[in-house]
């Protein structure tokens, strides 16, 4: 998943950080491309955790928060203890059999670029 995301980032001329979390929001893989900004390093795992907690792309979460729309989340003690949750576009959940089993978060480009790179990662495992 991360290899495909990195290929997409390179194709777009981006230097990003990519994080994958499991269904509990625990970090299972992280990669920082040379030249990725510090904010992207922090954002990527937080975006992945937000995608797990809400079960939808983080753009939907950010849009709902900006509009004042209530959202529900699946909170697990492990997911909360794992670190920050970042509500920015760039995190996508991975669904298998209708259940959220993992998520990828990308940080370092614009929000839309981050989501495009994350989607390339998801597309590689579907």
Tab-separated table of N, CA, C and O in Angstrom:
chain	number	residue	atom	x	y	z
A	1	UNK	N	0.828	-1.188	0.000
A	1	UNK	CA	0.000	0.000	0.000
A	1	UNK	C	0.874	1.255	0.000
A	1	UNK	O	0.639	2.173	-0.784
A	2	UNK	N	1.859	1.287	0.880
A	2	UNK	CA	2.714	2.469	0.982
A	2	UNK	C	3.613	2.599	-0.245
A	2	UNK	O	3.861	3.714	-0.710
A	3	UNK	N	4.069	1.487	-0.796
A	3	UNK	CA	4.880	1.562	-2.016
A	3	UNK	C	4.097	2.228	-3.145
A	3	UNK	O	4.622	3.094	-3.843
A	4	UNK	N	2.836	1.844	-3.311
A	4	UNK	CA	2.001	2.443	-4.358
A	4	UNK	C	1.748	3.919	-4.077
A	4	UNK	O	1.744	4.739	-4.999
A	5	UNK	N	1.538	4.257	-2.825
A	5	UNK	CA	1.340	5.661	-2.463
A	5	UNK	C	2.599	6.474	-2.769
A	5	UNK	O	2.515	7.594	-3.289
A	6	UNK	N	3.752	5.904	-2.476
A	6	UNK	CA	5.002	6.624	-2.753
A	6	UNK	C	5.214	6.817	-4.252
A	6	UNK	O	5.680	7.870	-4.683
A	7	UNK	N	4.859	5.827	-5.053
A	7	UNK	CA	4.948	5.976	-6.514
A	7	UNK	C	4.074	7.151	-6.960
A	7	UNK	O	4.495	7.979	-7.771
A	8	UNK	N	2.860	7.237	-6.429
A	8	UNK	CA	1.959	8.343	-6.787
A	8	UNK	C	2.518	9.684	-6.332
A	8	UNK	O	2.423	10.679	-7.055
A	9	UNK	N	3.097	9.704	-5.141
A	9	UNK	CA	3.698	10.952	-4.642
A	9	UNK	C	4.849	11.384	-5.539
A	9	UNK	O	4.952	12.563	-5.909
A	10	UNK	N	5.714	10.454	-5.891
A	10	UNK	CA	6.836	10.778	-6.780
A	10	UNK	C	6.350	11.280	-8.133
A	10	UNK	O	6.880	12.247	-8.670
A	11	UNK	N	5.300	10.646	-8.666
A	11	UNK	CA	4.758	11.051	-9.962
A	11	UNK	C	4.215	12.483	-9.917
A	11	UNK	O	4.266	13.201	-10.914
A	12	UNK	N	3.731	12.879	-8.748
A	12	UNK	CA	3.188	14.232	-8.580
A	12	UNK	C	4.238	15.224	-8.097
A	12	UNK	O	3.930	16.398	-7.874
A	13	UNK	N	5.469	14.750	-7.894
A	13	UNK	CA	6.530	15.638	-7.413
A	13	UNK	C	6.390	16.009	-5.950
A	13	UNK	O	6.852	17.072	-5.529
A	14	UNK	N	5.766	15.137	-5.167
A	14	UNK	CA	5.514	15.427	-3.748
A	14	UNK	C	6.491	14.688	-2.854
A	14	UNK	O	6.956	13.593	-3.187
A	15	UNK	N	6.756	15.266	-1.703
A	15	UNK	CA	7.541	14.642	-0.646
A	15	UNK	C	6.630	14.560	0.564
A	15	UNK	O	6.296	15.578	1.172
A	16	UNK	N	6.179	13.348	0.894
A	16	UNK	CA	5.158	13.184	1.930
A	16	UNK	C	5.572	12.132	2.953
A	16	UNK	O	6.522	11.381	2.757
A	17	UNK	N	4.796	12.083	4.017
A	17	UNK	CA	4.875	11.021	5.008
A	17	UNK	C	3.615	10.187	4.864
A	17	UNK	O	2.534	10.722	4.562
A	18	UNK	N	3.748	8.873	5.068
A	18	UNK	CA	2.629	7.952	4.913
A	18	UNK	C	2.572	7.044	6.128
A	18	UNK	O	3.607	6.520	6.554
A	19	UNK	N	1.373	6.886	6.673
A	19	UNK	CA	1.192	6.051	7.857
A	19	UNK	C	0.043	5.091	7.638
A	19	UNK	O	-0.976	5.456	7.043
A	20	UNK	N	0.198	3.878	8.139
A	20	UNK	CA	-0.863	2.880	8.103
A	20	UNK	C	-1.142	2.480	9.548
A	20	UNK	O	-0.212	2.207	10.315
A	21	UNK	N	-2.425	2.459	9.906
A	21	UNK	CA	-2.842	2.021	11.243
A	21	UNK	C	-3.780	0.834	11.103
A	21	UNK	O	-4.440	0.656	10.075
A	22	UNK	N	-3.830	0.016	12.155
A	22	UNK	CA	-4.745	-1.128	12.159
A	22	UNK	C	-6.113	-0.688	12.649
A	22	UNK	O	-6.350	0.500	12.903
A	23	UNK	N	-7.022	-1.629	12.803
A	23	UNK	CA	-8.397	-1.317	13.189
A	23	UNK	C	-8.508	-0.671	14.561
A	23	UNK	O	-9.515	-0.042	14.870
A	24	UNK	N	-7.476	-0.797	15.391
A	24	UNK	CA	-7.462	-0.138	16.707
A	24	UNK	C	-6.861	1.259	16.653
A	24	UNK	O	-6.823	1.954	17.664
A	25	UNK	N	-6.338	1.651	15.514
A	25	UNK	CA	-5.682	2.946	15.402
A	25	UNK	C	-4.212	2.893	15.769
A	25	UNK	O	-3.548	3.927	15.854
A	26	UNK	N	-3.684	1.683	15.962
A	26	UNK	CA	-2.268	1.531	16.295
A	26	UNK	C	-1.426	1.608	15.028
A	26	UNK	O	-1.742	0.961	14.021
A	27	UNK	N	-0.352	2.369	15.084
A	27	UNK	CA	0.545	2.517	13.948
A	27	UNK	C	1.229	1.191	13.643
A	27	UNK	O	1.844	0.582	14.516
A	28	UNK	N	1.093	0.721	12.406
A	28	UNK	CA	1.742	-0.526	12.005
A	28	UNK	C	2.820	-0.297	10.951
A	28	UNK	O	3.677	-1.150	10.755
A	29	UNK	N	2.781	0.856	10.280
A	29	UNK	CA	3.813	1.159	9.297
A	29	UNK	C	3.869	2.663	9.085
A	29	UNK	O	2.831	3.328	9.028
A	30	UNK	N	5.093	3.178	8.936
A	30	UNK	CA	5.284	4.600	8.692
A	30	UNK	C	6.473	4.772	7.762
A	30	UNK	O	7.487	4.098	7.910
A	31	UNK	N	6.315	5.685	6.801
A	31	UNK	CA	7.426	6.021	5.916
A	31	UNK	C	7.429	7.521	5.671
A	31	UNK	O	6.390	8.107	5.367
A	32	UNK	N	8.613	8.107	5.797
A	32	UNK	CA	8.801	9.526	5.499
A	32	UNK	C	9.740	9.627	4.307
A	32	UNK	O	10.874	9.153	4.360
A	33	UNK	N	9.257	10.249	3.237
A	33	UNK	CA	10.102	10.472	2.074
A	33	UNK	C	11.108	11.569	2.412
A	33	UNK	O	10.804	12.484	3.184
A	34	UNK	N	12.311	11.471	1.844
A	34	UNK	CA	13.299	12.531	2.035
A	34	UNK	C	12.694	13.854	1.595
A	34	UNK	O	12.104	13.939	0.513
A	35	UNK	N	12.791	14.863	2.437
A	35	UNK	CA	12.264	16.178	2.112
A	35	UNK	C	10.841	16.428	2.577
A	35	UNK	O	10.322	17.533	2.415
A	36	UNK	N	10.185	15.431	3.181
A	36	UNK	CA	8.815	15.637	3.688
A	36	UNK	C	8.852	16.627	4.842
A	36	UNK	O	9.750	16.584	5.687
A	37	UNK	N	7.875	17.512	4.887
A	37	UNK	CA	7.836	18.524	5.940
A	37	UNK	C	7.405	17.905	7.271
A	37	UNK	O	6.700	16.901	7.307
A	38	UNK	N	7.840	18.541	8.358
A	38	UNK	CA	7.533	18.031	9.704
A	38	UNK	C	6.031	17.946	9.950
A	38	UNK	O	5.561	17.004	10.594
A	39	UNK	N	5.272	18.906	9.457
A	39	UNK	CA	3.815	18.882	9.668
A	39	UNK	C	3.198	17.637	9.044
A	39	UNK	O	2.251	17.065	9.585
A	40	UNK	N	3.720	17.189	7.918
A	40	UNK	CA	3.217	15.979	7.282
A	40	UNK	C	3.515	14.734	8.093
A	40	UNK	O	2.711	13.801	8.145
A	41	UNK	N	4.653	14.730	8.758
A	41	UNK	CA	5.046	13.603	9.602
A	41	UNK	C	4.069	13.445	10.759
A	41	UNK	O	3.690	12.338	11.133
A	42	UNK	N	3.635	14.549	11.322
A	42	UNK	CA	2.673	14.531	12.421
A	42	UNK	C	1.265	14.234	11.913
A	42	UNK	O	0.515	13.489	12.540
A	43	UNK	N	0.911	14.816	10.774
A	43	UNK	CA	-0.455	14.683	10.256
A	43	UNK	C	-0.781	13.279	9.774
A	43	UNK	O	-1.894	12.791	10.000
A	44	UNK	N	0.139	12.613	9.110
A	44	UNK	CA	-0.163	11.324	8.470
A	44	UNK	C	-0.740	10.292	9.436
A	44	UNK	O	-1.816	9.747	9.179
A	45	UNK	N	-0.096	9.995	10.575
A	45	UNK	CA	-0.700	9.002	11.471
A	45	UNK	C	-2.004	9.491	12.103
A	45	UNK	O	-2.929	8.709	12.316
A	46	UNK	N	-2.094	10.791	12.364
A	46	UNK	CA	-3.328	11.338	12.932
A	46	UNK	C	-4.497	11.247	11.971
A	46	UNK	O	-5.631	10.974	12.372
A	47	UNK	N	-4.229	11.448	10.681
A	47	UNK	CA	-5.275	11.317	9.668
A	47	UNK	C	-5.715	9.864	9.540
A	47	UNK	O	-6.917	9.582	9.404
A	48	UNK	N	-4.758	8.948	9.577
A	48	UNK	CA	-5.106	7.528	9.498
A	48	UNK	C	-5.980	7.138	10.693
A	48	UNK	O	-6.971	6.422	10.545
A	49	UNK	N	-5.635	7.622	11.897
A	49	UNK	CA	-6.450	7.309	13.085
A	49	UNK	C	-7.850	7.897	12.962
A	49	UNK	O	-8.832	7.270	13.338
A	50	UNK	N	-7.961	9.104	12.425
A	50	UNK	CA	-9.283	9.716	12.245
A	50	UNK	C	-10.126	8.887	11.272
A	50	UNK	O	-11.322	8.702	11.491
A	51	UNK	N	-9.492	8.372	10.218
A	51	UNK	CA	-10.223	7.540	9.256
A	51	UNK	C	-10.727	6.263	9.923
A	51	UNK	O	-11.836	5.797	9.634
A	52	UNK	N	-9.945	5.703	10.839
A	52	UNK	CA	-10.372	4.513	11.588
A	52	UNK	C	-11.517	4.867	12.533
A	52	UNK	O	-12.539	4.187	12.591
A	53	UNK	N	-11.355	5.922	13.295
A	53	UNK	CA	-12.351	6.276	14.311
A	53	UNK	C	-13.713	6.610	13.710
A	53	UNK	O	-14.741	6.245	14.264
A	54	UNK	N	-13.711	7.304	12.572
A	54	UNK	CA	-14.974	7.712	11.958
A	54	UNK	C	-15.429	6.765	10.853
A	54	UNK	O	-16.578	6.800	10.448
A	55	UNK	N	-14.526	5.952	10.332
A	55	UNK	CA	-14.883	4.969	9.311
A	55	UNK	C	-15.175	5.542	7.944
A	55	UNK	O	-15.767	4.872	7.100
A	56	UNK	N	-14.756	6.783	7.717
A	56	UNK	CA	-14.970	7.449	6.430
A	56	UNK	C	-13.713	8.247	6.086
A	56	UNK	O	-12.876	8.498	6.950
A	57	UNK	N	-13.582	8.674	4.826
A	57	UNK	CA	-12.451	9.535	4.484
A	57	UNK	C	-12.436	10.788	5.368
A	57	UNK	O	-13.500	11.340	5.690
A	58	UNK	N	-11.263	11.218	5.741
A	58	UNK	CA	-11.169	12.355	6.663
A	58	UNK	C	-11.674	13.657	6.052
A	58	UNK	O	-12.012	14.572	6.787
A	59	UNK	N	-11.766	13.745	4.748
A	59	UNK	CA	-12.371	14.930	4.138
A	59	UNK	C	-13.820	15.064	4.595
A	59	UNK	O	-14.275	16.158	4.902
A	60	UNK	N	-14.542	13.934	4.654
A	60	UNK	CA	-15.932	13.974	5.127
A	60	UNK	C	-15.989	14.439	6.583
A	60	UNK	O	-16.894	15.186	6.955
A	61	UNK	N	-15.043	14.008	7.383
A	61	UNK	CA	-15.012	14.403	8.794
A	61	UNK	C	-14.720	15.899	8.901
A	61	UNK	O	-15.393	16.624	9.640
A	62	UNK	N	-13.722	16.369	8.159
A	62	UNK	CA	-13.366	17.790	8.198
A	62	UNK	C	-14.515	18.661	7.702
A	62	UNK	O	-14.817	19.702	8.297
A	63	UNK	N	-15.180	18.231	6.621
A	63	UNK	CA	-16.310	18.995	6.085
A	63	UNK	C	-17.454	19.051	7.091
A	63	UNK	O	-18.083	20.094	7.285
A	64	UNK	N	-17.736	17.925	7.744
A	64	UNK	CA	-18.809	17.889	8.745
A	64	UNK	C	-18.473	18.775	9.938
A	64	UNK	O	-19.326	19.503	10.442
A	65	UNK	N	-17.223	18.724	10.380
A	65	UNK	CA	-16.807	19.559	11.514
A	65	UNK	C	-16.935	21.038	11.159
A	65	UNK	O	-17.429	21.839	11.964
A	66	UNK	N	-16.520	21.405	9.954
A	66	UNK	CA	-16.609	22.803	9.525
A	66	UNK	C	-18.060	23.273	9.438
A	66	UNK	O	-18.367	24.434	9.710
A	67	UNK	N	-18.966	22.350	9.080
A	67	UNK	CA	-20.385	22.698	8.942
A	67	UNK	C	-21.153	22.561	10.252
A	67	UNK	O	-22.328	22.899	10.316
A	68	UNK	N	-20.494	22.042	11.282
A	68	UNK	CA	-21.177	21.835	12.553
A	68	UNK	C	-22.109	20.635	12.550
A	68	UNK	O	-23.025	20.545	13.362
A	69	UNK	N	-21.889	19.697	11.639
A	69	UNK	CA	-22.707	18.502	11.528
A	69	UNK	C	-22.235	17.447	12.520
A	69	UNK	O	-21.045	17.131	12.558
A	70	UNK	N	-23.140	16.885	13.324
A	70	UNK	CA	-22.728	15.839	14.264
A	70	UNK	C	-22.223	14.595	13.537
A	70	UNK	O	-22.713	14.245	12.467
A	71	UNK	N	-21.237	13.945	14.135
A	71	UNK	CA	-20.687	12.701	13.608
A	71	UNK	C	-20.602	11.691	14.731
A	71	UNK	O	-20.493	12.048	15.897
A	72	UNK	N	-20.626	10.419	14.379
A	72	UNK	CA	-20.383	9.389	15.381
A	72	UNK	C	-19.046	8.738	15.070
A	72	UNK	O	-18.588	8.730	13.932
A	73	UNK	N	-18.411	8.197	16.100
A	73	UNK	CA	-17.111	7.563	15.943
A	73	UNK	C	-17.083	6.284	16.752
A	73	UNK	O	-17.808	6.136	17.732
A	74	UNK	N	-16.232	5.374	16.326
A	74	UNK	CA	-15.987	4.154	17.087
A	74	UNK	C	-14.704	4.370	17.870
A	74	UNK	O	-13.621	4.407	17.297
A	75	UNK	N	-14.832	4.562	19.166
A	75	UNK	CA	-13.677	4.852	20.012
A	75	UNK	C	-13.258	3.583	20.727
A	75	UNK	O	-14.069	2.915	21.357
A	76	UNK	N	-11.989	3.243	20.609
A	76	UNK	CA	-11.443	2.117	21.356
A	76	UNK	C	-10.334	2.639	22.254
A	76	UNK	O	-9.632	3.582	21.885
A	77	UNK	N	-10.146	2.061	23.421
A	77	UNK	CA	-9.074	2.541	24.296
A	77	UNK	C	-7.711	2.519	23.611
A	77	UNK	O	-6.937	3.446	23.736
A	78	UNK	N	-7.438	1.477	22.837
A	78	UNK	CA	-6.155	1.392	22.145
A	78	UNK	C	-6.008	2.534	21.150
A	78	UNK	O	-4.954	3.147	21.056
A	79	UNK	N	-7.060	2.803	20.396
A	79	UNK	CA	-7.004	3.873	19.412
A	79	UNK	C	-6.782	5.233	20.033
A	79	UNK	O	-6.063	6.069	19.497
A	80	UNK	N	-7.373	5.461	21.172
A	80	UNK	CA	-7.178	6.746	21.839
A	80	UNK	C	-5.779	6.874	22.412
A	80	UNK	O	-5.193	7.945	22.420
A	81	UNK	N	-5.245	5.790	22.921
A	81	UNK	CA	-3.929	5.834	23.542
A	81	UNK	C	-2.812	5.905	22.512
A	81	UNK	O	-1.691	6.256	22.831
A	82	UNK	N	-3.125	5.560	21.266
A	82	UNK	CA	-2.090	5.442	20.244
A	82	UNK	C	-1.503	6.777	19.821
A	82	UNK	O	-0.409	6.829	19.293
A	83	UNK	N	-2.195	7.872	20.016
A	83	UNK	CA	-1.669	9.168	19.598
A	83	UNK	C	-2.773	10.101	19.174
A	83	UNK	O	-3.937	9.899	19.481
A	84	UNK	N	-2.392	11.113	18.454
A	84	UNK	CA	-3.327	12.154	18.063
A	84	UNK	C	-4.257	11.697	16.947
A	84	UNK	O	-3.973	10.765	16.215
A	85	UNK	N	-5.366	12.400	16.844
A	85	UNK	CA	-6.323	12.231	15.754
A	85	UNK	C	-6.343	13.559	15.014
A	85	UNK	O	-6.540	14.606	15.620
A	86	UNK	N	-6.108	13.527	13.723
A	86	UNK	CA	-6.019	14.743	12.914
A	86	UNK	C	-7.160	14.766	11.914
A	86	UNK	O	-7.262	13.875	11.067
A	87	UNK	N	-7.988	15.778	12.001
A	87	UNK	CA	-9.151	15.885	11.121
A	87	UNK	C	-8.810	16.818	9.959
A	87	UNK	O	-9.176	17.979	9.937
A	88	UNK	N	-8.034	16.269	9.036
A	88	UNK	CA	-7.675	16.938	7.798
A	88	UNK	C	-7.836	15.940	6.660
A	88	UNK	O	-7.632	14.739	6.859
A	89	UNK	N	-8.136	16.411	5.482
A	89	UNK	CA	-8.227	15.535	4.314
A	89	UNK	C	-6.875	14.864	4.097
A	89	UNK	O	-5.836	15.504	4.212
A	90	UNK	N	-6.896	13.562	3.806
A	90	UNK	CA	-5.665	12.824	3.568
A	90	UNK	C	-5.654	11.457	4.218
A	90	UNK	O	-4.721	10.692	4.039
A	91	UNK	N	-6.705	11.144	4.978
A	91	UNK	CA	-6.821	9.828	5.605
A	91	UNK	C	-7.970	9.053	4.993
A	91	UNK	O	-9.055	9.608	4.797
A	92	UNK	N	-7.738	7.782	4.684
A	92	UNK	CA	-8.766	6.934	4.071
A	92	UNK	C	-8.826	5.593	4.781
A	92	UNK	O	-7.790	4.969	5.021
A	93	UNK	N	-10.039	5.119	5.091
A	93	UNK	CA	-10.164	3.796	5.703
A	93	UNK	C	-10.081	2.692	4.654
A	93	UNK	O	-10.463	2.886	3.500
A	94	UNK	N	-9.586	1.541	5.066
A	94	UNK	CA	-9.563	0.353	4.226
A	94	UNK	C	-10.667	-0.569	4.709
A	94	UNK	O	-10.681	-0.971	5.873
A	95	UNK	N	-11.609	-0.858	3.830
A	95	UNK	CA	-12.749	-1.704	4.174
A	95	UNK	C	-12.586	-3.096	3.582
A	95	UNK	O	-12.206	-3.238	2.420
A	96	UNK	N	-12.862	-4.094	4.374
A	96	UNK	CA	-12.880	-5.488	3.918
A	96	UNK	C	-14.146	-6.113	4.473
A	96	UNK	O	-14.390	-6.075	5.681
A	97	UNK	N	-14.975	-6.650	3.604
A	97	UNK	CA	-16.222	-7.260	4.044
A	97	UNK	C	-17.124	-6.283	4.773
A	97	UNK	O	-17.842	-6.656	5.688
A	98	UNK	N	-17.081	-5.010	4.390
A	98	UNK	CA	-17.920	-3.993	5.014
A	98	UNK	C	-17.411	-3.470	6.347
A	98	UNK	O	-18.064	-2.651	6.972
A	99	UNK	N	-16.251	-3.941	6.786
A	99	UNK	CA	-15.681	-3.493	8.064
A	99	UNK	C	-14.392	-2.729	7.819
A	99	UNK	O	-13.617	-3.062	6.927
A	100	UNK	N	-14.176	-1.707	8.645
A	100	UNK	CA	-12.933	-0.946	8.576
A	100	UNK	C	-11.849	-1.776	9.256
A	100	UNK	O	-11.950	-2.093	10.439
A	101	UNK	N	-10.822	-2.153	8.495
A	101	UNK	CA	-9.768	-3.011	9.035
A	101	UNK	C	-8.427	-2.302	9.164
A	101	UNK	O	-7.536	-2.787	9.859
A	102	UNK	N	-8.275	-1.173	8.505
A	102	UNK	CA	-7.029	-0.415	8.550
A	102	UNK	C	-7.301	0.947	7.929
A	102	UNK	O	-8.413	1.209	7.452
A	103	UNK	N	-6.296	1.794	7.950
A	103	UNK	CA	-6.418	3.092	7.291
A	103	UNK	C	-5.031	3.585	6.916
A	103	UNK	O	-4.031	3.199	7.525
A	104	UNK	N	-5.004	4.449	5.904
A	104	UNK	CA	-3.773	5.099	5.495
A	104	UNK	C	-3.966	6.601	5.626
A	104	UNK	O	-5.041	7.127	5.329
A	105	UNK	N	-2.929	7.263	6.087
A	105	UNK	CA	-2.919	8.723	6.159
A	105	UNK	C	-1.681	9.239	5.464
A	105	UNK	O	-0.604	8.639	5.569
A	106	UNK	N	-1.834	10.330	4.738
A	106	UNK	CA	-0.718	10.935	4.021
A	106	UNK	C	-0.677	12.416	4.375
A	106	UNK	O	-1.714	13.084	4.399
A	107	UNK	N	0.516	12.929	4.643
A	107	UNK	CA	0.680	14.340	4.957
A	107	UNK	C	1.913	14.900	4.282
A	107	UNK	O	2.919	14.206	4.137
A	108	UNK	N	1.807	16.147	3.854
A	108	UNK	CA	2.965	16.816	3.276
A	108	UNK	C	2.663	17.611	2.029
A	108	UNK	O	3.395	18.521	1.670
A	109	UNK	N	1.565	17.278	1.353
A	109	UNK	CA	1.141	18.047	0.189
A	109	UNK	C	-0.065	18.881	0.580
A	109	UNK	O	-0.335	19.083	1.765
A	110	UNK	N	-0.806	19.347	-0.407
A	110	UNK	CA	-2.086	19.961	-0.085
A	110	UNK	C	-3.020	18.852	0.381
A	110	UNK	O	-2.748	17.664	0.153
A	111	UNK	N	-4.123	19.208	0.986
A	111	UNK	CA	-5.070	18.194	1.447
A	111	UNK	C	-5.539	17.295	0.305
A	111	UNK	O	-5.592	16.076	0.443
A	112	UNK	N	-5.868	17.899	-0.827
A	112	UNK	CA	-6.333	17.111	-1.971
A	112	UNK	C	-5.227	16.204	-2.501
A	112	UNK	O	-5.481	15.047	-2.860
A	113	UNK	N	-3.987	16.702	-2.543
A	113	UNK	CA	-2.875	15.872	-2.989
A	113	UNK	C	-2.660	14.698	-2.044
A	113	UNK	O	-2.426	13.567	-2.482
A	114	UNK	N	-2.747	14.965	-0.743
A	114	UNK	CA	-2.568	13.902	0.245
A	114	UNK	C	-3.605	12.799	0.037
A	114	UNK	O	-3.284	11.609	0.073
A	115	UNK	N	-4.856	13.183	-0.197
A	115	UNK	CA	-5.896	12.180	-0.405
A	115	UNK	C	-5.665	11.390	-1.697
A	115	UNK	O	-5.875	10.176	-1.742
A	116	UNK	N	-5.209	12.051	-2.740
A	116	UNK	CA	-4.920	11.372	-4.000
A	116	UNK	C	-3.829	10.326	-3.814
A	116	UNK	O	-3.933	9.205	-4.313
A	117	UNK	N	-2.795	10.666	-3.071
A	117	UNK	CA	-1.700	9.732	-2.805
A	117	UNK	C	-2.209	8.577	-1.947
A	117	UNK	O	-1.907	7.404	-2.212
A	118	UNK	N	-3.009	8.878	-0.919
A	118	UNK	CA	-3.579	7.825	-0.080
A	118	UNK	C	-4.472	6.895	-0.899
A	118	UNK	O	-4.440	5.670	-0.715
A	119	UNK	N	-5.252	7.458	-1.811
A	119	UNK	CA	-6.129	6.636	-2.651
A	119	UNK	C	-5.322	5.691	-3.524
A	119	UNK	O	-5.715	4.540	-3.728
A	120	UNK	N	-4.195	6.147	-4.027
A	120	UNK	CA	-3.328	5.260	-4.816
A	120	UNK	C	-2.873	4.074	-3.970
A	120	UNK	O	-2.791	2.945	-4.468
A	121	UNK	N	-2.588	4.320	-2.705
A	121	UNK	CA	-2.222	3.238	-1.806
A	121	UNK	C	-3.360	2.242	-1.609
A	121	UNK	O	-3.160	1.041	-1.686
A	122	UNK	N	-4.560	2.766	-1.363
A	122	UNK	CA	-5.723	1.883	-1.200
A	122	UNK	C	-6.013	1.087	-2.458
A	122	UNK	O	-6.328	-0.102	-2.393
A	123	UNK	N	-5.916	1.748	-3.603
A	123	UNK	CA	-6.202	1.080	-4.878
A	123	UNK	C	-5.277	-0.115	-5.100
A	123	UNK	O	-5.670	-1.083	-5.751
A	124	UNK	N	-4.086	-0.053	-4.556
A	124	UNK	CA	-3.115	-1.138	-4.744
A	124	UNK	C	-3.466	-2.400	-3.977
A	124	UNK	O	-2.992	-3.480	-4.326
A	125	UNK	N	-4.311	-2.282	-2.968
A	125	UNK	CA	-4.644	-3.464	-2.145
A	125	UNK	C	-6.065	-3.950	-2.368
A	125	UNK	O	-6.495	-4.899	-1.727
A	126	UNK	N	-6.805	-3.322	-3.242
A	126	UNK	CA	-8.180	-3.740	-3.501
A	126	UNK	C	-8.234	-4.783	-4.576
A	126	UNK	O	-7.422	-4.947	-5.387
